[in-house]
Amino acid sequence: MRVLVVEDYPPIRKAVAKGLREAGFAVDDTGDGEEGLWYATSNAYDVVLLDLMLPGIDGFTILNSLRAAGSGAHVLILTAKDAVSDRVHGLDLGADDYLIKPFAMEELLARVRALARRAYCVKNPCVVVEHLRIETAAQRVWCGPEEVHLTPREYALLEYLAMRRGEAVSRSDIWEHVYEFNSDADSNVVDVYIGYLRKKIERPGRPPLIRTIRGRGYSLGASV
Amino acid sequence: MKSSIRARLLFWMTAVMAILLLVFAVVVYEVLRQSLLEGFDKVLLASARTVSDAVERTESKIQFELDAHEAPEFYRSVDPDSFQLWLEHGESLAGSPSVNAGNLPRFSGMSETPIFQTVRLPDGRSGRAVGLVFTPKADDESGDAGPTEKVELVVARGTASLDSTIRFIRWLLTLGTCGTLVLTILLGAVAVRRGLKPLDALAARIAAIRREDLSAQIPADWMPVEMVPVVGKLNDLLHHLDDAFRRERAFTADTAHELRTPLAGLRSTLEVALSKPRKESEYRETLAECLEVVHHTQRVVETLLALARFESGQTVLRPEAIHARELVETAWLPLCDEVASRGITVDMRLHEGMILMADRDACRMIVNALLSNAAEYTDNNGRIEISGRIASESVELAVVNTGCTLSEVDAPRVFDRFWRGDPARADTGIHCGLGLALARQAAIALGGSIDVGIAGGTFSVRLRLPASSGTTSGVLPRPKNISPIIHE
């Protein structure tokens, strides 16, 4: 899941980006309003965390421009402005959630996870694909009765495939949603990570969980 | 008890009306009484003339002869008039039948000019009498012969009908006065109520104004002209109050924002650091970041506290002589490297002899704020000019910098707390928009002032502070070394 953090106060921006990355999200961050709008319109983010008082362009303008451009990214407003009128204004402009500073990191992560699930119309935080069970809240994966230990990147890849279970997911989609903007990896890395995942979650004697669909990408589980 | 305009108006209206009515009634009463009395006295005098004409002087004596038909008023049976005649030496000459009951009072000091007096008649009735002295005319036969003795005459008449007329007039006037007064109170109450209706309407309008929304203005078009200035002033006051409340709310919101943001930074940084075990170097990095946030928050809190103390006059100021040049140069030192790296030209022209008489800490605060502001907002390769001059009893420091993106209309707002005119520079945690607000409060506390001017991309601040007496006495000697400090 790919998240954009637009926050001008460096300590918050750094901490939130770090916390999200450690929680398995691919995170881009910026402290400038104009840059934030450019990021948001040029990449397919699952969730955008948006501060309101920003240099350059304020958060409301960014949100307005995003929605006017038809962006479907889920936007969580992150601000110290706690007036009811600000919250109502933000939600009415098309924000999906509103969190007032200071906030608990745990709550922020839970809200981002919820918004990310909502982006793929998945309500259950526990995704089951055949014998595979993914607990998105705890970021734990079970293959039958046995827990599988994944690296954060492997987990991010599996979670994205699980959110789109049954669909053919292209490499570029995976690339856009699992890797950050400044990532130095190339697109071949997707195939490499798919290989790692297969080794960890597939069991001999069982049908493959991740199928390669020629010319279209990969699919987790049978099509639904 | 609260005084009421309505009650006061009614009271004064009634009091003035009562006095006027009373004076009017007394005057009317007196005029009528006098006129009735004069009429009565005229009739009395005519009766007296009739009686005096009936006295004749013969050769040997003075005789009185009056027929009842000539003066029937003396001879009627009910309430007859009375008269009595005396010879000069006191002997009673004649009297009407009614004086049989007792003599009429003989007036002392009577003369030929009639004297009128209120008397008690012999039968006990109250009456009015006229007394006069006359010389009886001689009868036709005696000519001028005979006694020349004068005769005294008192004629009296009962005043029962006169008294009752006067009593009636008095009663009528009293009744009229009281009735008019009651009507005045009743009609006055109605008139006052109607007259003060706009006041009630104004009170209702004011009562309808909610504390949360002071932007409502009271329309003055339906108000009487006397109240238009009041409504105008009230609207002005409401406008100022609304403005002040808005600023206060904005200040509270901004303060909350400025304090919540670093708190949120601290909390997020610490929570992320504690979310899993980390290397020592990572913890060190986190602690350093947190310390940076704490320093910033401390600066904001201290600035807010200093502002609040200056505003409430709690700051203890210790004025001392301060060299303006030394003050500016010390404040400039920490900024000069960063300014030089941005290619900014600095022209500092300050005389050695400019000495301020002010509190050192407060002065440092002001100069720091002005210089950091200039250093921060000057464009790359721009120019900062710092100059000073001695005005009457004060030292004036001017800081002028290029690269200003504000417009002239922003000038009054630069001193508002948390106001950051340039949104592109409004980064949280870097500038909190308190510097100039603090500088102004401090300057006011020191007995000085600060003005800003914005023109053609140039921002200029002029600070005036009281000069030390040494500086202002006479013309400042031209310093030996006016060496402009120019950093390029």
XYZ file of C-alpha atoms in Angstrom:
712
model
C 0.000 0.000 0.000
C 1.389 3.342 -0.967
C 0.914 6.389 1.209
C 1.743 10.052 0.635
C 2.496 12.223 3.680
C 2.148 15.982 3.127
C 3.215 17.626 6.393
C 5.357 20.726 6.809
C 6.600 20.149 10.348
C 9.712 17.986 9.899
C 9.549 16.012 13.196
C 5.984 14.875 12.489
C 6.695 14.186 8.828
C 9.774 12.096 9.611
C 8.131 10.166 12.448
C 4.928 9.438 10.519
C 6.831 8.359 7.402
C 9.103 6.136 9.488
C 6.184 4.644 11.415
C 4.284 3.922 8.189
C 7.322 2.413 6.500
C 7.918 0.154 9.475
C 4.263 -0.849 9.260
C 4.855 -2.033 5.688
C 3.614 0.934 3.709
C 5.482 2.475 0.816
C 5.720 6.109 1.835
C 6.499 9.313 -0.036
C 6.692 12.480 2.017
C 6.956 16.180 1.392
C 6.727 19.361 3.439
C 5.591 21.610 0.636
C 2.017 22.080 -0.538
C 2.738 22.478 -4.223
C 5.042 19.482 -4.259
C 2.420 17.500 -2.351
C -0.212 18.264 -4.988
C 2.193 17.257 -7.749
C 2.992 13.953 -5.976
C -0.663 13.208 -5.352
C -1.740 13.822 -8.922
C 1.146 12.014 -10.576
C 1.086 8.765 -8.562
C -1.604 6.286 -7.559
C -1.601 6.580 -3.769
C -3.890 4.425 -1.684
C -3.920 6.917 1.171
C -2.852 10.576 1.375
C -2.111 12.107 4.792
C -2.656 15.827 4.446
C -1.783 18.656 6.841
C -3.920 21.788 6.461
C -1.517 24.643 7.192
C 1.135 24.190 4.561
C 3.569 26.500 2.842
C 2.831 27.016 -0.832
C -0.747 25.739 -1.038
C -2.898 24.945 1.977
C -4.354 21.480 2.560
C -7.935 22.410 1.641
C -6.780 23.667 -1.775
C -4.798 20.484 -2.372
C -7.821 18.375 -1.443
C -10.071 20.419 -3.691
C -7.654 20.150 -6.618
C -7.248 16.402 -6.038
C -10.982 15.780 -6.100
C -11.428 18.108 -9.072
C -8.794 16.057 -10.917
C -10.862 12.938 -10.181
C -8.364 11.355 -7.784
C -9.877 8.519 -5.764
C -7.091 8.406 -3.182
C -8.359 8.146 0.384
C -7.417 11.344 2.171
C -6.823 11.571 5.905
C -6.515 15.148 7.147
C -3.880 15.435 9.846
C -4.034 18.785 11.582
C -3.882 20.757 14.803
C -7.008 22.671 13.738
C -9.715 21.149 15.875
C -12.620 23.516 15.230
C -15.806 21.716 14.197
C -16.087 24.033 11.196
C -12.632 22.938 9.966
C -13.499 19.257 10.360
C -16.814 19.687 8.564
C -15.177 21.735 5.817
C -12.456 19.117 5.327
C -14.883 16.194 5.173
C -17.232 18.118 2.893
C -14.383 18.833 0.490
C -13.924 15.094 0.069
C -11.622 14.000 2.883
C -12.259 10.469 4.170
C -11.024 10.924 7.716
C -9.787 13.613 10.092
C -7.211 13.201 12.843
C -6.264 15.965 15.257
C -2.698 16.504 16.426
C -1.281 15.308 18.717
C -2.380 11.782 17.835
C -1.390 8.291 18.869
C 0.798 6.645 16.236
C -1.124 3.397 16.736
C -4.397 5.136 15.930
C -2.917 6.786 12.855
C -1.664 3.422 11.586
C -5.047 1.785 12.243
C -6.851 4.555 10.380
C -4.436 4.343 7.451
C -4.931 0.563 7.329
C -8.701 1.017 7.400
C -8.547 3.567 4.585
C -6.240 1.289 2.574
C -8.701 -1.611 2.972
C -11.526 0.669 1.974
C -9.617 1.540 -1.200
C -10.086 -2.080 -2.287
C -13.569 -2.557 -0.806
C -12.229 -5.000 1.805
C -13.853 -4.667 5.180
C -12.473 -7.679 7.011
C -9.001 -7.008 8.422
C -8.348 -10.748 8.167
C -8.014 -11.812 4.507
C -8.240 -15.556 3.760
C -7.046 -16.893 0.394
C -7.437 -20.689 0.319
C -5.112 -22.016 3.057
C -3.464 -18.597 3.488
C -4.640 -16.220 6.236
C -3.376 -12.637 6.392
C -4.045 -10.572 9.529
C -3.564 -7.037 8.264
C -3.778 -5.401 11.685
C -0.998 -7.478 13.207
C 0.723 -7.974 9.839
C 0.996 -11.700 10.458
C 0.568 -14.391 7.846
C -0.490 -17.983 8.468
C -0.169 -20.799 5.998
C -2.542 -23.400 7.399
C -1.647 -23.772 11.089
C 1.899 -22.536 10.529
C 2.940 -18.855 10.767
C 4.990 -17.536 7.881
C 7.611 -14.884 8.595
C 7.850 -12.275 5.840
C 10.099 -9.245 5.398
C 8.222 -5.902 5.340
C 8.543 -5.683 1.575
C 7.314 -9.280 1.070
C 4.421 -8.562 3.387
C 3.544 -5.350 1.506
C 3.538 -7.243 -1.780
C 1.381 -10.064 -0.380
C -1.054 -7.624 1.244
C -1.491 -5.701 -2.008
C -2.122 -8.936 -3.937
C -4.518 -10.064 -1.201
C -6.468 -6.798 -1.425
C -6.910 -7.483 -5.115
C -7.333 -11.224 -4.728
C -8.499 -12.999 -7.855
C -7.563 -10.035 -10.060
C -4.677 -9.958 -12.515
C -2.332 -7.392 -11.016
C 0.224 -5.902 -13.405
C 3.862 -5.386 -12.475
C 3.439 -1.629 -12.858
C 0.495 -1.687 -10.422
C 2.614 -3.571 -7.925
C 5.456 -1.198 -8.565
C 3.239 1.850 -8.003
C 1.618 0.577 -4.827
C 4.453 -1.216 -3.077
C 7.480 0.898 -3.920
C 8.236 4.472 -2.987
C 8.869 7.284 -5.423
C 12.588 7.462 -4.762
C 13.045 3.714 -4.643
C 16.270 2.659 -6.336
C 14.938 -0.802 -7.219
C 14.006 -1.589 -10.840
C 10.840 -3.357 -12.000
C 12.590 -6.755 -12.109
C 12.619 -6.652 -8.337
C 8.868 -7.364 -8.451
C 9.520 -10.735 -10.076
C 12.282 -11.452 -7.557
C 9.971 -10.701 -4.616
C 7.168 -12.755 -6.166
C 9.668 -15.625 -6.229
C 10.533 -15.091 -2.526
C 6.856 -15.004 -1.617
C 6.059 -18.168 -3.550
C 8.792 -19.991 -1.684
C 7.405 -18.910 1.673
C 3.665 -19.361 1.193
C 3.273 -22.199 -1.255
C 3.394 -25.791 -0.117
C 4.210 -28.858 -2.215
C 1.164 -30.827 -3.185
C -1.122 -27.788 -3.104
C -2.120 -25.686 -6.088
C -0.020 -22.525 -6.483
C -1.391 -19.461 -4.635
C 0.259 -16.883 -6.871
C -0.388 -17.507 -10.515
C 1.474 -15.838 -13.358
C -0.904 -14.555 -16.017
C 1.019 -14.108 -19.193
C 1.268 -10.552 -20.392
C -0.926 -9.260 -17.541
C 0.924 -9.910 -14.306
C 0.144 -11.966 -11.230
C -2.963 -13.088 -9.406
C -3.372 -14.308 -5.836
C -5.918 -17.105 -5.441
C -8.601 -18.164 -7.838
C -10.532 -15.442 -9.590
C -13.662 -14.380 -7.701
C -33.394 50.860 43.071
C -32.507 51.447 39.424
C -33.550 54.830 38.065
C -35.982 54.718 35.195
C -36.034 57.261 32.369
C -39.773 56.750 32.081
C -40.370 57.459 35.789
C -38.016 60.428 35.754
C -39.635 61.957 32.683
C -43.080 61.449 34.191
C -42.009 62.845 37.560
C -40.478 65.991 36.092
C -43.335 66.499 33.676
C -45.852 66.199 36.546
C -43.805 68.413 38.865
C -43.434 71.186 36.271
C -47.112 70.904 35.340
C -48.136 71.030 39.035
C -46.086 74.173 39.659
C -47.442 75.862 36.533
C -51.037 74.916 37.396
C -50.630 76.090 40.986
C -49.210 79.463 39.927
C -51.950 79.822 37.318
C -54.692 78.920 39.833
C -53.340 81.293 42.496
C -53.100 84.159 40.005
C -56.611 83.532 38.634
C -57.997 83.220 42.160
C -56.397 86.458 43.322
C -57.478 88.409 40.232
C -61.058 87.187 40.555
C -61.176 87.811 44.309
C -59.785 91.316 43.926
C -62.229 92.098 41.155
C -65.183 90.782 43.190
C -64.009 92.697 46.226
C -63.648 95.894 44.237
C -67.189 95.501 42.896
C -68.442 94.854 46.435
C -66.575 97.866 47.778
C -68.003 100.101 45.033
C -71.549 99.141 46.012
C -70.646 99.662 49.681
C -69.242 103.115 48.899
C -72.389 104.008 46.931
C -74.457 103.060 49.992
C -72.144 105.179 52.142
C -72.646 108.153 49.795
C -76.399 107.717 50.078
C -76.120 107.757 53.877
C -73.741 110.757 53.882
C -76.115 112.654 51.578
C -78.848 112.143 54.175
C -76.884 114.105 56.805
C -77.559 117.843 56.779
C -76.286 120.741 58.784
C -78.835 123.229 60.072
C -78.078 126.441 61.835
C -78.093 124.776 65.236
C -77.321 121.170 64.739
C -76.513 118.292 62.469
C -79.411 116.124 61.524
C -79.899 112.866 59.756
C -82.849 111.963 57.708
C -83.084 108.838 55.533
C -86.141 107.252 54.094
C -86.338 103.505 53.994
C -87.176 103.550 50.302
C -84.021 105.577 49.513
C -81.802 102.898 51.006
C -83.852 99.758 51.385
C -80.725 97.630 51.987
C -80.556 99.008 55.539
C -84.173 98.347 56.314
C -84.834 94.854 54.965
C -85.567 92.183 57.499
C -83.137 89.533 56.266
C -79.422 90.272 56.518
C -79.758 94.046 56.390
C -76.766 96.282 55.784
C -75.693 98.487 58.664
C -74.407 102.000 59.045
C -73.516 104.207 61.945
C -72.766 107.926 62.106
C -70.685 109.613 64.764
C -70.118 113.254 65.456
C -66.487 114.290 65.584
C -66.330 114.183 69.364
C -67.581 110.583 69.424
C -71.241 110.957 70.021
C -73.277 108.543 67.940
C -75.485 110.526 65.604
C -77.554 107.826 63.998
C -77.455 104.184 62.957
C -79.367 101.701 60.886
C -81.941 99.518 62.620
C -79.504 96.635 62.686
C -76.992 98.485 64.875
C -79.397 98.312 67.738
C -77.797 95.007 68.561
C -74.410 96.732 69.043
C -72.220 99.425 67.628
C -70.299 99.083 64.461
C -66.564 99.383 64.933
C -65.505 103.004 64.633
C -62.370 103.061 62.468
C -59.415 104.905 63.831
C -57.644 107.384 61.590
C -60.569 107.862 59.226
C -60.364 110.622 56.666
C -62.307 111.816 53.675
C -60.685 109.005 51.686
C -62.749 105.885 52.319
C -61.131 103.021 54.214
C -62.366 99.465 53.607
C -62.039 96.812 56.278
C -63.305 93.344 56.984
C -65.390 93.485 60.132
C -67.704 91.472 62.324
C -71.254 92.808 62.056
C -73.269 93.485 65.258
C -75.397 90.403 64.584
C -72.287 88.269 64.401
C -72.075 87.878 60.626
C -68.802 88.559 58.892
C -68.891 91.559 56.691
C -67.030 94.334 55.022
C -67.231 97.954 56.003
C -66.248 101.315 54.595
C -65.360 104.178 56.877
C -65.062 107.828 55.910
C -65.249 111.323 57.339
C -67.337 113.982 55.652
C -68.614 117.434 56.258
C -72.405 117.458 56.161
C -73.814 119.769 53.580
C -75.873 122.712 54.861
C -79.610 122.780 54.295
C -80.988 125.375 52.001
C -82.014 127.770 54.793
C -78.935 127.854 56.947
C -76.420 128.543 54.198
C -72.893 128.554 55.553
C -74.052 129.214 59.110
C -74.227 126.498 61.712
C -71.752 124.008 63.148
C -68.856 122.976 60.942
C -68.314 119.716 62.771
C -67.380 116.719 60.639
C -69.244 113.442 60.748
C -67.746 109.949 60.736
C -69.578 107.221 58.879
C -69.116 103.436 58.810
C -71.277 101.392 56.437
C -71.101 97.614 56.696
C -72.568 94.825 54.669
C -72.569 91.043 55.157
C -70.174 89.210 52.871
C -71.942 85.851 52.930
C -72.710 85.839 49.196
C -69.285 87.253 48.308
C -67.591 84.644 50.483
C -69.596 81.859 48.903
C -68.721 83.091 45.400
C -65.033 83.224 46.329
C -65.286 79.784 47.925
C -66.886 78.467 44.735
C -64.122 79.934 42.601
C -61.512 78.444 44.949
C -63.152 75.042 44.789
C -63.471 75.224 41.032
C -59.814 76.151 40.621
C -58.665 73.401 43.022
C -60.764 70.840 41.228
C -59.544 72.050 37.820
C -55.899 71.988 38.945
C -56.150 68.504 40.464
C -58.086 67.169 37.470
C -55.581 68.627 35.003
C -52.751 67.183 37.067
C -54.280 63.681 37.077
C -54.895 63.952 33.336
C -51.302 65.134 32.864
C -50.023 62.049 34.706
C -52.239 59.673 32.733
C -51.648 61.227 29.321
C -47.985 61.859 30.195
C -47.480 58.166 30.992
C -48.940 57.237 27.621
C -46.895 59.919 25.829
C -43.667 58.894 27.589
C -44.320 55.234 26.793
C -44.893 56.045 23.138
C -41.974 58.453 23.037
C -39.577 55.865 24.505
C -40.701 53.060 22.217
C -37.546 53.349 20.049
C -35.506 52.834 23.236
C -37.403 49.603 23.956
C -36.895 48.542 20.357
C -33.175 49.272 20.658
C -33.004 47.291 23.903
C -34.712 44.357 22.163
C -32.245 44.580 19.266
C -29.305 44.631 21.664
C -30.745 41.721 23.635
C -30.978 39.737 20.412
C -27.243 40.103 19.749
C -25.506 36.847 20.600
C -22.070 36.811 22.158
C -20.888 34.332 19.549
C -21.905 36.556 16.663
C -21.137 40.224 17.094
C -21.063 40.938 13.394
C -24.781 41.871 13.445
C -25.291 45.622 13.118
C -28.251 47.569 14.480
C -30.108 49.334 11.630
C -30.330 53.070 12.310
C -32.794 53.987 9.578
C -35.897 53.390 11.706
C -34.435 55.205 14.729
C -35.379 58.781 15.684
C -32.646 61.299 14.848
C -31.684 61.727 18.525
C -30.732 58.060 18.710
C -28.873 57.781 15.421
C -25.516 58.868 16.937
C -26.012 56.408 19.828
C -26.773 53.570 17.415
C -23.817 54.619 15.278
C -21.466 54.496 18.272
C -22.959 51.190 19.366
C -22.405 49.718 15.903
C -18.814 50.983 15.953
C -18.331 49.383 19.351
C -19.847 46.113 18.137
C -17.572 46.170 15.129
C -14.490 46.721 17.306
C -15.626 44.035 19.746
C -16.245 41.604 16.919
C -12.832 42.354 15.505
C -11.183 41.937 18.919
C -13.044 38.667 19.580
C -12.117 37.362 16.149
C -8.467 38.173 16.788
C -8.661 36.589 20.219
C -10.233 33.433 18.784
C -7.650 33.352 16.018
C -4.922 33.854 18.620
C -6.251 31.002 20.754
C -6.516 28.741 17.709
C -3.026 29.734 16.570
C -1.584 29.202 20.047
C -3.214 25.782 20.150
C -1.793 25.028 16.714
C 1.697 26.215 17.618
C 1.748 24.136 20.797
C -0.053 21.069 19.480
C 2.166 20.717 16.445
C 5.467 20.273 18.330
C 3.664 18.077 20.866
C 2.414 15.917 18.017
C 5.954 15.819 16.634
C 7.351 14.712 19.995
C 4.671 12.112 20.501
C 4.961 10.612 17.019
C 8.765 10.549 17.149
C 8.801 8.892 20.577
C 6.032 6.411 19.779
C 7.738 5.319 16.575
C 11.067 5.000 18.431
C 9.459 2.839 21.101
C 7.431 0.693 18.683
C 10.263 -1.838 18.450
C 13.778 -2.389 19.805
C 16.354 -0.243 18.009
C 20.060 0.403 17.875
C 21.595 2.872 20.290
C 22.460 5.263 17.457
C 18.794 5.365 16.423
C 17.738 6.208 19.968
C 20.371 8.953 20.055
C 19.051 10.365 16.799
C 15.494 10.295 18.128
C 16.523 12.033 21.352
C 18.341 14.735 19.389
C 15.244 15.299 17.235
C 13.062 15.516 20.346
C 15.454 17.982 21.950
C 15.255 20.174 18.860
C 11.444 20.143 19.114
C 11.644 20.984 22.824
C 13.929 23.938 22.067
C 11.506 25.265 19.497
C 8.502 24.818 21.783
C 10.385 26.511 24.586
C 11.065 29.498 22.316
C 7.379 29.764 21.384
C 6.239 29.458 25.013
C 8.818 31.966 26.232
C 7.875 34.426 23.507
C 4.192 34.040 24.355
C 4.946 34.534 28.036
C 7.099 37.595 27.326
C 4.289 38.995 25.157
C 1.707 38.378 27.850
C 3.951 39.978 30.484
C 4.636 43.047 28.353
C 0.921 43.373 27.583
C -0.095 43.146 31.230
C 2.754 45.388 32.400
C 4.301 42.690 34.589
C 7.775 42.963 33.106
C 10.240 44.594 35.488
C 12.299 47.018 33.400
C 15.685 48.322 34.507
C 16.626 51.230 32.242
C 20.334 51.700 31.650
C 22.457 53.448 29.068
C 23.000 51.158 26.076
C 25.143 51.837 23.016
C 22.830 51.259 20.067
C 25.658 50.216 17.764
C 26.973 47.597 20.194
C 23.459 46.265 20.702
C 22.823 45.877 16.969
C 26.220 44.366 16.235
C 25.852 41.782 18.992
C 22.420 40.808 17.695
C 23.710 40.652 14.150
C 26.638 38.289 14.838
C 24.695 34.996 14.845
C 22.959 35.956 11.589
C 25.831 37.283 9.506
C 27.184 33.943 8.206
C 23.818 32.731 6.964
C 23.053 36.125 5.401
C 26.466 36.239 3.713
C 25.945 32.738 2.307
C 22.791 33.953 0.586
C 24.636 36.797 -1.105
C 22.810 39.490 0.816
C 24.510 42.901 1.067
C 24.363 44.469 4.515
C 24.857 48.190 5.016
C 25.093 49.098 8.690
C 25.462 52.804 9.478
C 25.280 53.482 13.183
C 27.001 56.302 15.090
C 29.027 55.494 18.170
C 27.312 58.229 20.129
C 23.755 56.908 19.977
C 22.927 55.861 23.508
C 19.578 54.452 24.515
C 18.088 54.635 27.972
C 16.211 51.353 28.183
C 16.097 47.860 29.638
C 18.892 45.805 28.061
C 16.991 42.489 27.809
C 13.924 44.092 26.269
C 16.105 46.014 23.781
C 17.932 42.827 22.838
C 14.583 41.095 22.290
C 13.370 43.871 19.980
C 16.580 44.166 17.962
C 16.873 40.359 17.652
C 13.307 40.173 16.332
C 13.848 42.968 13.787
C 17.166 41.621 12.529
C 16.062 37.965 12.305
C 12.970 39.090 10.473
C 15.069 41.037 7.984
C 17.587 38.209 7.592
C 14.828 35.657 7.029
C 12.726 37.543 4.511
C 15.361 39.283 2.411
C 15.633 37.722 -1.037
C 18.843 35.992 -2.073
C 21.376 38.603 -3.304
C 19.127 41.269 -1.782
C 20.067 44.103 0.559
C 19.602 44.964 4.225
C 20.196 48.509 5.497
C 20.501 49.180 9.194
C 20.768 52.845 10.111
C 20.234 55.072 13.103
C 19.625 58.712 13.870
C 18.833 60.870 16.828
C 15.402 62.411 16.838
C 14.016 64.627 19.597
C 14.795 62.833 22.867
C 14.847 59.471 21.152
C 17.063 57.228 19.101
C 15.586 55.950 15.868
C 16.804 52.689 14.363
C 15.694 51.721 10.872
C 15.984 48.250 9.357
C 15.147 48.125 5.665
C 15.270 44.973 3.563
C 14.476 44.044 -0.011
C 12.552 40.972 -1.158
C 9.281 41.869 0.562
C 6.296 40.123 -1.031
C 3.700 41.825 1.155
C 1.448 44.612 -0.032
C 0.907 47.957 1.682
C -2.423 46.833 3.127
C -0.612 44.138 5.119
C 1.433 46.740 7.030
C -0.919 47.069 10.041
C -1.223 43.285 10.343
C 2.450 42.425 10.622
C 2.228 43.074 14.383
C -0.650 40.627 14.877
C 0.382 37.590 16.873
C 0.956 34.520 14.697
C 0.328 36.480 11.521
C 2.483 35.151 8.729
C 1.928 37.233 5.653
C 3.871 35.118 3.239
C 2.129 31.746 3.047
C 5.070 30.273 1.158
C 7.207 30.857 4.239
C 4.624 29.872 6.804
C 6.357 26.650 7.754
C 5.212 25.333 11.099
C 7.916 25.334 13.697
C 10.234 27.651 11.835
C 8.505 31.012 12.044
C 5.672 31.333 14.431
C 4.825 34.947 13.600
C 5.446 36.287 17.093
C 8.662 38.254 16.592
C 7.244 41.592 15.456
C 4.309 41.323 17.879
C 6.771 40.898 20.730
C 9.002 43.702 19.421
C 6.113 46.135 19.379
C 4.872 45.259 22.866
C 8.407 45.569 24.219
C 8.929 48.920 22.465
C 5.667 50.248 23.913
C 6.684 49.022 27.381
C 9.981 50.911 26.999
C 8.144 54.100 26.086
C 9.022 53.849 22.409
C 7.256 52.826 19.241
C 7.620 50.752 16.090
C 6.244 51.495 12.634
C 6.527 49.519 9.452
C 6.397 50.648 5.878
C 5.964 48.471 2.803
C 6.672 49.938 -0.615
C 7.929 48.517 -3.871
C 9.178 45.213 -2.480
C 10.956 46.916 0.417
C 10.061 46.293 4.036
C 11.176 48.945 6.499
C 10.849 48.953 10.273
C 11.456 52.125 12.256
C 12.081 51.673 15.971
C 12.057 54.654 18.305
C 13.379 54.282 21.858
C 14.098 56.905 24.518
C 17.623 58.293 24.272
C 19.952 58.648 27.222
C 20.190 62.277 28.375
C 23.868 62.343 27.314
C 22.877 61.684 23.729
C 20.169 64.231 23.343
C 21.854 67.200 24.996
C 22.907 69.245 22.047
C 23.890 68.121 18.618
C 25.680 64.826 18.456
C 29.350 65.323 17.700
C 30.251 63.796 14.384
C 31.865 60.461 15.221
C 35.471 60.042 14.250
C 34.969 56.671 12.732
C 31.762 56.360 10.781
C 32.925 53.283 9.062
C 30.003 51.597 7.393
C 30.028 47.884 8.001
C 29.313 46.262 4.706
C 29.118 42.506 4.455
C 29.039 41.242 0.936
